[in-house]
Amino acid sequence: KTVDNWLSLLHTSYITFTMQPWFSNLGKRLIKRPKLYFYDTGLACNLIGIRNPSDLRTHPLRGNLFETMIIGEVLKFFHNRGIRPPLYYYREASGLEIDLLIMAGNQMIPVEIKSAGMVNPAFYKSLNTFLKLYGGEEAWLVYGGKDSWKNGLISILSPFELTNRLEILF
């Protein structure tokens, strides 16, 4: 109860937010707890002892912080337009995880978020598996680089291009 009270205070103060899981098959072994994120990645960095950019480059939580930043920007995109954010995540007990699911009408867009500046073909694995399981017209891979391109059904997007893609959909 104490943890719930503190989390409620953090949510009310706009320090943290949660994202709900998406599931369509109740019989499947899925993780069904919300994920907790910070609105301000600078505050998150400070809390874990990151004081400058060089600390961040080698920190083991760099990927988590990048994911938090990207999801926070997507959340702000919807809030700034007065749209209830149609955002979820997906995780199976077996290990399959999608960082972000964006619901756009009847379309569901799985999004994988990687902090790396270069794309590794292994980054496509969870997106391809998810598309095979649930179908879909496209998937997005947001990475820490500057270029954007398409590889089959997967659009590889820089953080700068992500907002442009959201504007096209919404």
PDB file of C-alpha atoms in Angstrom:
ATOM      1  CA  LYS A   1       0.000   0.000   0.000  1.00  0.00           C
ATOM      2  CA  THR A   2       2.879   2.383   0.773  1.00  0.00           C
ATOM      3  CA  VAL A   3       4.434   1.768  -2.651  1.00  0.00           C
ATOM      4  CA  ASP A   4       1.079   2.438  -4.336  1.00  0.00           C
ATOM      5  CA  ASN A   5       0.739   5.699  -2.407  1.00  0.00           C
ATOM      6  CA  TRP A   6       4.216   6.862  -3.443  1.00  0.00           C
ATOM      7  CA  LEU A   7       3.646   5.842  -7.073  1.00  0.00           C
ATOM      8  CA  SER A   8       0.356   7.734  -7.050  1.00  0.00           C
ATOM      9  CA  LEU A   9       2.198  10.831  -5.809  1.00  0.00           C
ATOM     10  CA  LEU A  10       4.846  10.459  -8.548  1.00  0.00           C
ATOM     11  CA  HIS A  11       2.139  10.079 -11.225  1.00  0.00           C
ATOM     12  CA  THR A  12       0.117  13.027  -9.914  1.00  0.00           C
ATOM     13  CA  SER A  13       3.268  15.173  -9.875  1.00  0.00           C
ATOM     14  CA  TYR A  14       4.047  14.249 -13.505  1.00  0.00           C
ATOM     15  CA  ILE A  15       7.348  12.684 -12.545  1.00  0.00           C
ATOM     16  CA  THR A  16       6.446   9.178 -13.732  1.00  0.00           C
ATOM     17  CA  PHE A  17       3.871   7.542 -15.968  1.00  0.00           C
ATOM     18  CA  THR A  18       2.903   3.962 -16.715  1.00  0.00           C
ATOM     19  CA  MET A  19       2.201   2.148 -19.952  1.00  0.00           C
ATOM     20  CA  GLN A  20      -0.258  -0.713 -19.978  1.00  0.00           C
ATOM     21  CA  PRO A  21       0.452  -4.074 -21.629  1.00  0.00           C
ATOM     22  CA  TRP A  22      -1.416  -5.164 -24.745  1.00  0.00           C
ATOM     23  CA  PHE A  23      -2.794  -8.676 -24.938  1.00  0.00           C
ATOM     24  CA  SER A  24      -5.341 -10.323 -27.170  1.00  0.00           C
ATOM     25  CA  ASN A  25      -4.978 -13.920 -26.032  1.00  0.00           C
ATOM     26  CA  LEU A  26      -5.798 -14.265 -22.352  1.00  0.00           C
ATOM     27  CA  GLY A  27      -4.582 -17.873 -22.316  1.00  0.00           C
ATOM     28  CA  LYS A  28      -1.081 -16.927 -23.426  1.00  0.00           C
ATOM     29  CA  ARG A  29       1.653 -16.454 -20.816  1.00  0.00           C
ATOM     30  CA  LEU A  30       2.069 -12.699 -21.057  1.00  0.00           C
ATOM     31  CA  ILE A  31       3.385 -10.097 -18.682  1.00  0.00           C
ATOM     32  CA  LYS A  32       0.327  -8.061 -17.694  1.00  0.00           C
ATOM     33  CA  ARG A  33       1.796  -5.467 -15.319  1.00  0.00           C
ATOM     34  CA  PRO A  34       2.207  -1.835 -16.350  1.00  0.00           C
ATOM     35  CA  LYS A  35       5.713  -0.497 -17.092  1.00  0.00           C
ATOM     36  CA  LEU A  36       6.949   2.559 -15.218  1.00  0.00           C
ATOM     37  CA  TYR A  37       8.709   5.451 -17.000  1.00  0.00           C
ATOM     38  CA  PHE A  38      10.054   8.882 -16.034  1.00  0.00           C
ATOM     39  CA  TYR A  39       8.848  11.927 -17.966  1.00  0.00           C
ATOM     40  CA  ASP A  40      12.216  13.611 -17.441  1.00  0.00           C
ATOM     41  CA  THR A  41      15.175  11.446 -18.477  1.00  0.00           C
ATOM     42  CA  GLY A  42      17.511  14.075 -17.004  1.00  0.00           C
ATOM     43  CA  LEU A  43      16.017  13.390 -13.577  1.00  0.00           C
ATOM     44  CA  ALA A  44      16.319   9.645 -14.166  1.00  0.00           C
ATOM     45  CA  CYS A  45      19.991  10.108 -15.124  1.00  0.00           C
ATOM     46  CA  ASN A  46      20.633  12.144 -11.998  1.00  0.00           C
ATOM     47  CA  LEU A  47      18.985   9.518  -9.782  1.00  0.00           C
ATOM     48  CA  ILE A  48      21.241   6.755 -11.135  1.00  0.00           C
ATOM     49  CA  GLY A  49      24.410   8.834 -10.942  1.00  0.00           C
ATOM     50  CA  ILE A  50      24.925   9.892 -14.561  1.00  0.00           C
ATOM     51  CA  ARG A  51      26.450  13.361 -14.403  1.00  0.00           C
ATOM     52  CA  ASN A  52      27.730  13.990 -17.945  1.00  0.00           C
ATOM     53  CA  PRO A  53      27.470  12.650 -21.525  1.00  0.00           C
ATOM     54  CA  SER A  54      30.566  10.468 -21.183  1.00  0.00           C
ATOM     55  CA  ASP A  55      28.974   8.659 -18.201  1.00  0.00           C
ATOM     56  CA  LEU A  56      25.894   7.991 -20.332  1.00  0.00           C
ATOM     57  CA  ARG A  57      27.833   6.552 -23.308  1.00  0.00           C
ATOM     58  CA  THR A  58      29.026   3.577 -21.275  1.00  0.00           C
ATOM     59  CA  HIS A  59      26.282   3.232 -18.684  1.00  0.00           C
ATOM     60  CA  PRO A  60      24.506  -0.166 -18.597  1.00  0.00           C
ATOM     61  CA  LEU A  61      21.090   1.563 -18.462  1.00  0.00           C
ATOM     62  CA  ARG A  62      21.709   3.697 -21.556  1.00  0.00           C
ATOM     63  CA  GLY A  63      19.272   1.618 -23.635  1.00  0.00           C
ATOM     64  CA  ASN A  64      16.555   1.919 -20.989  1.00  0.00           C
ATOM     65  CA  LEU A  65      17.034   5.684 -20.813  1.00  0.00           C
ATOM     66  CA  PHE A  66      16.870   5.994 -24.615  1.00  0.00           C
ATOM     67  CA  GLU A  67      13.668   3.916 -24.640  1.00  0.00           C
ATOM     68  CA  THR A  68      12.225   6.133 -21.894  1.00  0.00           C
ATOM     69  CA  MET A  69      13.104   9.272 -23.866  1.00  0.00           C
ATOM     70  CA  ILE A  70      11.535   8.007 -27.101  1.00  0.00           C
ATOM     71  CA  ILE A  71       8.360   6.781 -25.400  1.00  0.00           C
ATOM     72  CA  GLY A  72       8.120  10.080 -23.521  1.00  0.00           C
ATOM     73  CA  GLU A  73       8.353  12.004 -26.806  1.00  0.00           C
ATOM     74  CA  VAL A  74       5.646   9.834 -28.383  1.00  0.00           C
ATOM     75  CA  LEU A  75       3.447  10.374 -25.324  1.00  0.00           C
ATOM     76  CA  LYS A  76       3.976  14.165 -25.584  1.00  0.00           C
ATOM     77  CA  PHE A  77       3.056  14.019 -29.283  1.00  0.00           C
ATOM     78  CA  PHE A  78      -0.393  12.717 -28.364  1.00  0.00           C
ATOM     79  CA  HIS A  79      -0.912  14.914 -25.307  1.00  0.00           C
ATOM     80  CA  ASN A  80      -0.016  18.052 -27.295  1.00  0.00           C
ATOM     81  CA  ARG A  81      -2.748  17.209 -29.801  1.00  0.00           C
ATOM     82  CA  GLY A  82      -5.386  16.381 -27.200  1.00  0.00           C
ATOM     83  CA  ILE A  83      -5.406  12.710 -28.221  1.00  0.00           C
ATOM     84  CA  ARG A  84      -5.572   9.963 -25.630  1.00  0.00           C
ATOM     85  CA  PRO A  85      -2.291   8.102 -26.235  1.00  0.00           C
ATOM     86  CA  PRO A  86      -3.040   4.744 -27.916  1.00  0.00           C
ATOM     87  CA  LEU A  87       0.195   3.250 -26.554  1.00  0.00           C
ATOM     88  CA  TYR A  88       0.952  -0.171 -25.113  1.00  0.00           C
ATOM     89  CA  TYR A  89       3.829  -2.584 -24.756  1.00  0.00           C
ATOM     90  CA  TYR A  90       3.952  -6.346 -25.320  1.00  0.00           C
ATOM     91  CA  ARG A  91       5.951  -8.951 -23.430  1.00  0.00           C
ATOM     92  CA  GLU A  92       5.633 -12.728 -23.273  1.00  0.00           C
ATOM     93  CA  ALA A  93       7.015 -14.877 -20.478  1.00  0.00           C
ATOM     94  CA  SER A  94       9.068 -16.651 -23.182  1.00  0.00           C
ATOM     95  CA  GLY A  95      11.026 -13.445 -23.841  1.00  0.00           C
ATOM     96  CA  LEU A  96       9.371 -11.886 -26.895  1.00  0.00           C
ATOM     97  CA  GLU A  97       9.076  -8.167 -26.199  1.00  0.00           C
ATOM     98  CA  ILE A  98       7.920  -5.156 -28.187  1.00  0.00           C
ATOM     99  CA  ASP A  99       8.877  -1.850 -26.583  1.00  0.00           C
ATOM    100  CA  LEU A 100       5.903   0.092 -27.906  1.00  0.00           C
ATOM    101  CA  LEU A 101       2.655  -0.685 -29.711  1.00  0.00           C
ATOM    102  CA  ILE A 102       0.880   2.233 -31.361  1.00  0.00           C
ATOM    103  CA  MET A 103      -2.787   1.703 -32.202  1.00  0.00           C
ATOM    104  CA  ALA A 104      -3.770   3.765 -35.249  1.00  0.00           C
ATOM    105  CA  GLY A 105      -7.397   2.975 -36.018  1.00  0.00           C
ATOM    106  CA  ASN A 106      -7.459  -0.670 -37.109  1.00  0.00           C
ATOM    107  CA  GLN A 107      -3.697  -0.689 -37.571  1.00  0.00           C
ATOM    108  CA  MET A 108      -1.281  -1.800 -34.866  1.00  0.00           C
ATOM    109  CA  ILE A 109       2.331  -0.657 -35.296  1.00  0.00           C
ATOM    110  CA  PRO A 110       4.971  -2.493 -33.266  1.00  0.00           C
ATOM    111  CA  VAL A 111       7.975  -0.311 -32.425  1.00  0.00           C
ATOM    112  CA  GLU A 112      11.360  -1.545 -31.246  1.00  0.00           C
ATOM    113  CA  ILE A 113      13.680   1.050 -29.678  1.00  0.00           C
ATOM    114  CA  LYS A 114      17.475   0.670 -29.698  1.00  0.00           C
ATOM    115  CA  SER A 115      20.018   3.240 -28.533  1.00  0.00           C
ATOM    116  CA  ALA A 116      22.744   2.004 -30.899  1.00  0.00           C
ATOM    117  CA  GLY A 117      23.948   4.406 -33.580  1.00  0.00           C
ATOM    118  CA  MET A 118      24.109   1.575 -36.134  1.00  0.00           C
ATOM    119  CA  VAL A 119      21.443  -0.983 -36.971  1.00  0.00           C
ATOM    120  CA  ASN A 120      22.173  -4.630 -36.315  1.00  0.00           C
ATOM    121  CA  PRO A 121      20.021  -7.178 -38.227  1.00  0.00           C
ATOM    122  CA  ALA A 122      19.305  -8.872 -34.870  1.00  0.00           C
ATOM    123  CA  PHE A 123      17.196  -5.796 -33.988  1.00  0.00           C
ATOM    124  CA  TYR A 124      14.549  -6.994 -36.471  1.00  0.00           C
ATOM    125  CA  LYS A 125      13.936 -10.344 -34.779  1.00  0.00           C
ATOM    126  CA  SER A 126      11.195  -9.393 -32.310  1.00  0.00           C
ATOM    127  CA  LEU A 127       9.434  -7.188 -34.869  1.00  0.00           C
ATOM    128  CA  ASN A 128       9.379  -9.967 -37.472  1.00  0.00           C
ATOM    129  CA  THR A 129       8.155 -12.490 -34.883  1.00  0.00           C
ATOM    130  CA  PHE A 130       5.388 -10.142 -33.740  1.00  0.00           C
ATOM    131  CA  LEU A 131       4.295  -9.449 -37.340  1.00  0.00           C
ATOM    132  CA  LYS A 132       4.121 -13.205 -38.003  1.00  0.00           C
ATOM    133  CA  LEU A 133       2.030 -13.785 -34.865  1.00  0.00           C
ATOM    134  CA  TYR A 134      -0.390 -10.889 -35.195  1.00  0.00           C
ATOM    135  CA  GLY A 135      -0.035  -9.625 -38.738  1.00  0.00           C
ATOM    136  CA  GLY A 136       0.386  -6.003 -39.652  1.00  0.00           C
ATOM    137  CA  GLU A 137       1.336  -3.765 -42.518  1.00  0.00           C
ATOM    138  CA  GLU A 138       4.463  -2.269 -41.005  1.00  0.00           C
ATOM    139  CA  ALA A 139       6.767  -2.081 -38.006  1.00  0.00           C
ATOM    140  CA  TRP A 140       9.170   0.618 -36.853  1.00  0.00           C
ATOM    141  CA  LEU A 141      12.676   0.349 -35.495  1.00  0.00           C
ATOM    142  CA  VAL A 142      13.773   3.590 -33.813  1.00  0.00           C
ATOM    143  CA  TYR A 143      17.538   3.745 -33.301  1.00  0.00           C
ATOM    144  CA  GLY A 144      20.102   6.307 -32.171  1.00  0.00           C
ATOM    145  CA  GLY A 145      21.328   7.177 -35.666  1.00  0.00           C
ATOM    146  CA  LYS A 146      20.486   9.985 -38.086  1.00  0.00           C
ATOM    147  CA  ASP A 147      19.334   8.201 -41.252  1.00  0.00           C
ATOM    148  CA  SER A 148      15.984   6.583 -41.999  1.00  0.00           C
ATOM    149  CA  TRP A 149      15.087   3.896 -44.562  1.00  0.00           C
ATOM    150  CA  LYS A 150      12.826   0.903 -45.138  1.00  0.00           C
ATOM    151  CA  ASN A 151      13.725  -2.791 -45.052  1.00  0.00           C
ATOM    152  CA  GLY A 152      10.716  -4.863 -46.107  1.00  0.00           C
ATOM    153  CA  LEU A 153       7.868  -4.187 -43.667  1.00  0.00           C
ATOM    154  CA  ILE A 154      10.233  -2.535 -41.177  1.00  0.00           C
ATOM    155  CA  SER A 155      10.884   1.209 -41.294  1.00  0.00           C
ATOM    156  CA  ILE A 156      14.159   2.133 -39.620  1.00  0.00           C
ATOM    157  CA  LEU A 157      13.691   5.593 -38.134  1.00  0.00           C
ATOM    158  CA  SER A 158      15.916   8.162 -36.516  1.00  0.00           C
ATOM    159  CA  PRO A 159      14.355   9.888 -33.503  1.00  0.00           C
ATOM    160  CA  PHE A 160      13.941  12.977 -35.731  1.00  0.00           C
ATOM    161  CA  GLU A 161      11.880  11.061 -38.307  1.00  0.00           C
ATOM    162  CA  LEU A 162       9.641   9.438 -35.678  1.00  0.00           C
ATOM    163  CA  THR A 163       7.537  12.585 -35.172  1.00  0.00           C
ATOM    164  CA  ASN A 164       7.067  12.949 -38.944  1.00  0.00           C
ATOM    165  CA  ARG A 165       5.722   9.390 -39.108  1.00  0.00           C
ATOM    166  CA  LEU A 166       3.341  10.025 -36.213  1.00  0.00           C
ATOM    167  CA  GLU A 167       2.046  13.182 -37.934  1.00  0.00           C
ATOM    168  CA  ILE A 168       1.256  11.158 -41.061  1.00  0.00           C
ATOM    169  CA  LEU A 169      -0.796   8.666 -39.015  1.00  0.00           C
ATOM    170  CA  PHE A 170      -2.529  11.126 -36.734  1.00  0.00           C
TER     171      PHE A 170
END
